Amino acid sequence: MVEQVIQVAVHDLKRNSESFETVSGNAHLKVSETVERVVGELHAMYASRASKSHGRFADEFRKGDFKDFATLTAKLMTTLTVQARRKPGATGGHVLFAHLEKDEQRFLLVAIINDKLGAALTKSFDIASVEHLDLDGFRFAGRINMTAWTNSADRYIGFLKGKGNVAEYFKEFLGCDSTVQDLEDTRTLVRVLNGFAEPAKGFVKDKQAFLQKAYDICQRYIRDNEPLDLETFSNELFPENPKELAKSLGDPDVGLGDGFVPKKRALSPMVKFSAKTRLWSVEFNRQALTDGKIVYNDDKKTLTFTELPPDLIERLEHDQE
């Protein structure tokens, strides 16, 4: 939940017969209850989308000093207009910039929204046409973690990927270099899936089977050298409630972006357990727990192994003679 909306600006990107132009709007919109509600809804919808990519400002963007909000939004609109002119799939709309605070961090949320024709009942009980912002149908959005940026974090920009050149022009508009870190993203994926499958969450009935299925799907992506799409992945892995899984994977605070090919060595924790002490070491697949070949007693904190291999049995029996 957005805790505070600090500043909001709205400008227009308009398409004329030949090209695009910027129409300056209100660089300091009054932060009313309606504005707070709109920003809150946009941020929540952005957070719920799974298909995001992440990165950091390109070097030329970092050299600028964008402390003034009005100057920042004006410069960003100039960049957006230039990028839109270069991309055949670009479209216009209202461009909303919101400077907000969440979890003691400052963010800049950017969204392109269009109008939608609706209907309303008047006081005289007539039905009139009404234009309103189509929040549910917003097509592009990005969020810059300004706190992370000033703290020199590796990645602090997130944006909805969309498809084709349209997504590219929005990424370039944000000045974003979306270098993908496959190994780190795979580890994040494993961590999020483990958390989602915790019994206390109540989403997954069988954690072992869920993680095994996730592992098998990721192995297929590796085998086919195919980049992971989080929405497609969520639909296949958890058809019972793919939106809930996609919401967890797409949480902007997690910073997981799709478009990466999973790394095999980072997937092992999903299907393997290993431990080592001074006197012994053990490693086994999650499937052994699912099949009852290894039994964990939560009360006694013990593991019971069944169906020991014959050579181990022989050695143990021989040692007892």
Coordinates of N, CA, C and O in Angstrom, one line a residue, residues 202-274:
G202 N -1.3 -21.1 2.9 CA -2.5 -21.7 2.5 C -2.8 -21.8 1.1 O -4.0 -22.1 0.7
F203 N -1.9 -21.5 0.2 CA -2.1 -21.5 -1.2 C -1.9 -22.9 -1.8 O -2.6 -23.4 -2.6
V204 N -0.8 -23.6 -1.4 CA -0.3 -24.8 -1.9 C -0.6 -26.0 -1.0 O -0.2 -25.9 0.2
K205 N -1.3 -27.0 -1.5 CA -1.6 -28.1 -0.6 C -0.4 -29.1 -0.4 O -0.2 -29.6 0.7
D206 N 0.3 -29.3 -1.5 CA 1.5 -30.2 -1.4 C 2.7 -29.4 -1.9 O 3.0 -29.3 -3.0
K207 N 3.5 -29.0 -0.9 CA 4.7 -28.2 -1.2 C 5.7 -29.0 -2.0 O 6.3 -28.5 -2.9
Q208 N 5.9 -30.3 -1.6 CA 6.9 -31.1 -2.3 C 6.6 -31.2 -3.8 O 7.4 -31.0 -4.6
A209 N 5.3 -31.5 -4.1 CA 4.9 -31.7 -5.5 C 5.0 -30.4 -6.2 O 5.3 -30.4 -7.4
F210 N 4.6 -29.3 -5.6 CA 4.6 -28.0 -6.2 C 6.0 -27.6 -6.7 O 6.3 -27.2 -7.8
L211 N 7.0 -27.8 -5.7 CA 8.4 -27.4 -6.1 C 9.0 -28.3 -7.1 O 9.8 -27.9 -7.9
Q212 N 8.6 -29.6 -7.0 CA 9.1 -30.6 -8.0 C 8.6 -30.2 -9.4 O 9.4 -30.2 -10.4
K213 N 7.4 -29.8 -9.5 CA 6.8 -29.4 -10.8 C 7.5 -28.1 -11.3 O 7.8 -28.0 -12.5
A214 N 7.7 -27.2 -10.4 CA 8.4 -25.9 -10.7 C 9.8 -26.3 -11.3 O 10.3 -25.7 -12.3
Y215 N 10.5 -27.2 -10.6 CA 11.8 -27.6 -11.1 C 11.8 -28.2 -12.5 O 12.6 -27.9 -13.4
D216 N 10.8 -29.1 -12.7 CA 10.7 -29.7 -14.0 C 10.4 -28.7 -15.1 O 10.9 -28.8 -16.2
I217 N 9.5 -27.7 -14.8 CA 9.2 -26.7 -15.8 C 10.5 -25.9 -16.1 O 10.8 -25.6 -17.3
C218 N 11.2 -25.5 -15.1 CA 12.4 -24.7 -15.3 C 13.5 -25.5 -16.1 O 14.2 -24.9 -16.9
Q219 N 13.6 -26.8 -15.9 CA 14.5 -27.7 -16.6 C 14.2 -27.6 -18.1 O 15.1 -27.7 -19.0
R220 N 12.9 -27.6 -18.4 CA 12.5 -27.5 -19.8 C 12.9 -26.2 -20.4 O 13.4 -26.2 -21.6
Y221 N 12.8 -25.1 -19.7 CA 13.2 -23.8 -20.2 C 14.7 -23.8 -20.5 O 15.2 -23.3 -21.4
I222 N 15.5 -24.5 -19.6 CA 16.9 -24.6 -19.7 C 17.2 -25.5 -21.0 O 18.1 -25.1 -21.8
R223 N 16.6 -26.6 -21.1 CA 16.8 -27.5 -22.2 C 16.5 -26.8 -23.6 O 17.3 -27.0 -24.5
D224 N 15.5 -26.0 -23.6 CA 15.1 -25.3 -24.8 C 15.8 -24.0 -25.0 O 15.6 -23.3 -26.0
N225 N 16.6 -23.6 -24.0 CA 17.2 -22.3 -24.0 C 16.2 -21.2 -24.2 O 16.4 -20.2 -25.0
E226 N 15.1 -21.3 -23.5 CA 14.0 -20.3 -23.7 C 13.9 -19.4 -22.5 O 13.8 -19.9 -21.3
P227 N 13.8 -18.1 -22.7 CA 13.6 -17.2 -21.6 C 12.3 -17.4 -20.8 O 11.3 -17.7 -21.5
L228 N 12.3 -17.2 -19.5 CA 11.2 -17.5 -18.7 C 10.2 -16.3 -18.8 O 10.6 -15.1 -18.7
D229 N 8.9 -16.6 -19.0 CA 7.8 -15.6 -19.0 C 7.0 -15.9 -17.7 O 6.4 -17.0 -17.6
L230 N 7.0 -15.0 -16.7 CA 6.4 -15.3 -15.4 C 4.9 -15.6 -15.5 O 4.4 -16.4 -14.7
E231 N 4.2 -14.9 -16.4 CA 2.8 -15.2 -16.4 C 2.5 -16.5 -17.0 O 1.6 -17.3 -16.5
T232 N 3.2 -16.9 -18.1 CA 3.0 -18.2 -18.7 C 3.5 -19.3 -17.7 O 2.8 -20.3 -17.5
F233 N 4.6 -19.0 -17.0 CA 5.1 -20.0 -15.9 C 4.1 -20.2 -14.8 O 3.8 -21.3 -14.4
S234 N 3.4 -19.1 -14.4 CA 2.4 -19.1 -13.3 C 1.2 -19.9 -13.7 O 0.7 -20.8 -12.9
N235 N 0.8 -19.8 -15.0 CA -0.4 -20.5 -15.5 C -0.1 -22.0 -15.5 O -1.0 -22.8 -15.2
E236 N 1.1 -22.4 -15.9 CA 1.4 -23.8 -16.0 C 1.7 -24.4 -14.7 O 1.2 -25.5 -14.4
L237 N 2.4 -23.7 -13.8 CA 2.8 -24.3 -12.5 C 1.6 -24.3 -11.5 O 1.4 -25.3 -10.8
F238 N 0.8 -23.3 -11.5 CA -0.3 -23.2 -10.5 C -1.6 -22.8 -11.2 O -2.1 -21.7 -10.9
P239 N -2.2 -23.7 -12.0 CA -3.5 -23.4 -12.7 C -4.6 -23.2 -11.7 O -5.6 -22.6 -12.1
E240 N -4.5 -23.6 -10.5 CA -5.6 -23.4 -9.5 C -5.7 -21.9 -9.2 O -6.9 -21.5 -9.0
N241 N -4.7 -21.2 -9.2 CA -4.7 -19.8 -8.9 C -3.5 -19.1 -9.4 O -2.7 -18.6 -8.7
P242 N -3.4 -19.0 -10.7 CA -2.2 -18.4 -11.3 C -2.0 -16.9 -11.0 O -0.8 -16.5 -10.9
K243 N -3.1 -16.2 -10.8 CA -3.0 -14.8 -10.6 C -2.3 -14.5 -9.2 O -1.5 -13.6 -9.1
E244 N -2.5 -15.4 -8.2 CA -1.9 -15.2 -6.9 C -0.4 -15.5 -7.0 O 0.4 -14.8 -6.4
L245 N -0.1 -16.5 -7.7 CA 1.4 -16.8 -7.9 C 2.1 -15.7 -8.7 O 3.2 -15.3 -8.3
A246 N 1.4 -15.3 -9.8 CA 2.0 -14.2 -10.6 C 2.2 -12.9 -9.8 O 3.2 -12.2 -9.9
K247 N 1.3 -12.7 -8.8 CA 1.4 -11.5 -8.0 C 2.6 -11.6 -7.1 O 3.3 -10.6 -6.9
S248 N 2.9 -12.8 -6.5 CA 4.1 -13.0 -5.7 C 5.3 -12.8 -6.5 O 6.3 -12.2 -6.1
L249 N 5.4 -13.5 -7.7 CA 6.5 -13.4 -8.5 C 6.8 -12.0 -9.1 O 7.9 -11.6 -9.3
G250 N 5.7 -11.2 -9.3 CA 5.8 -9.9 -9.9 C 5.9 -8.8 -8.9 O 5.9 -7.6 -9.3
D251 N 5.9 -9.1 -7.6 CA 6.1 -8.1 -6.5 C 7.3 -7.2 -6.8 O 8.4 -7.7 -6.9
P252 N 7.0 -5.9 -7.1 CA 8.2 -5.0 -7.5 C 9.2 -4.9 -6.4 O 10.4 -4.6 -6.7
D253 N 8.8 -5.2 -5.1 CA 9.8 -5.1 -4.0 C 10.8 -6.3 -4.1 O 11.9 -6.3 -3.5
V254 N 10.3 -7.4 -4.7 CA 11.2 -8.6 -4.9 C 12.2 -8.3 -6.0 O 13.4 -8.8 -5.9
G255 N 11.8 -7.6 -7.0 CA 12.8 -7.2 -8.1 C 13.1 -8.3 -9.1 O 14.1 -8.4 -9.7
L256 N 12.1 -9.3 -9.2 CA 12.3 -10.4 -10.1 C 11.8 -10.1 -11.5 O 10.6 -9.7 -11.6
G257 N 12.6 -10.1 -12.5 CA 12.2 -9.8 -13.9 C 12.2 -11.1 -14.7 O 13.0 -12.0 -14.5
D258 N 11.2 -11.2 -15.6 CA 11.3 -12.4 -16.5 C 12.2 -12.1 -17.7 O 12.9 -11.1 -17.7
G259 N 12.2 -13.0 -18.6 CA 13.1 -12.8 -19.8 C 14.5 -13.4 -19.5 O 15.4 -13.2 -20.3
F260 N 14.7 -14.2 -18.5 CA 16.0 -14.9 -18.2 C 15.8 -16.4 -18.4 O 14.7 -16.9 -18.1
V261 N 16.9 -17.0 -18.8 CA 16.9 -18.5 -18.8 C 17.4 -19.0 -17.5 O 18.5 -18.6 -17.1
P262 N 16.6 -19.8 -16.8 CA 17.1 -20.3 -15.4 C 18.4 -21.0 -15.5 O 18.8 -21.6 -16.5
K263 N 19.2 -20.9 -14.4 CA 20.5 -21.5 -14.3 C 20.3 -22.8 -13.4 O 19.8 -22.8 -12.3
K264 N 20.8 -23.9 -14.0 CA 20.6 -25.2 -13.4 C 21.1 -25.3 -12.0 O 20.4 -25.8 -11.1
R265 N 22.3 -24.8 -11.7 CA 22.9 -25.0 -10.4 C 22.1 -24.2 -9.3 O 22.2 -24.6 -8.2
A266 N 21.4 -23.2 -9.7 CA 20.6 -22.4 -8.7 C 19.3 -23.0 -8.4 O 18.6 -22.6 -7.5
L267 N 18.9 -24.0 -9.2 CA 17.6 -24.6 -9.0 C 17.7 -25.8 -8.0 O 16.6 -26.2 -7.5
S268 N 18.8 -26.3 -7.7 CA 19.0 -27.5 -6.8 C 18.2 -27.4 -5.5 O 17.6 -28.4 -5.1
P269 N 18.2 -26.2 -4.8 CA 17.5 -26.2 -3.5 C 16.0 -26.5 -3.6 O 15.4 -26.8 -2.6
M270 N 15.4 -26.4 -4.9 CA 14.0 -26.7 -5.0 C 13.8 -28.2 -4.9 O 12.7 -28.7 -4.5
V271 N 14.8 -29.0 -5.2 CA 14.5 -30.5 -5.2 C 15.5 -31.3 -4.4 O 15.4 -32.5 -4.3
K272 N 16.5 -30.6 -3.8 CA 17.5 -31.3 -3.0 C 17.7 -30.7 -1.7 O 17.6 -29.5 -1.5
F273 N 18.0 -31.6 -0.7 CA 18.3 -31.2 0.6 C 19.7 -31.7 0.9 O 20.1 -32.9 0.5
S274 N 20.5 -30.9 1.5 CA 21.9 -31.4 1.9 C 22.3 -30.8 3.2 O 21.9 -29.7 3.6

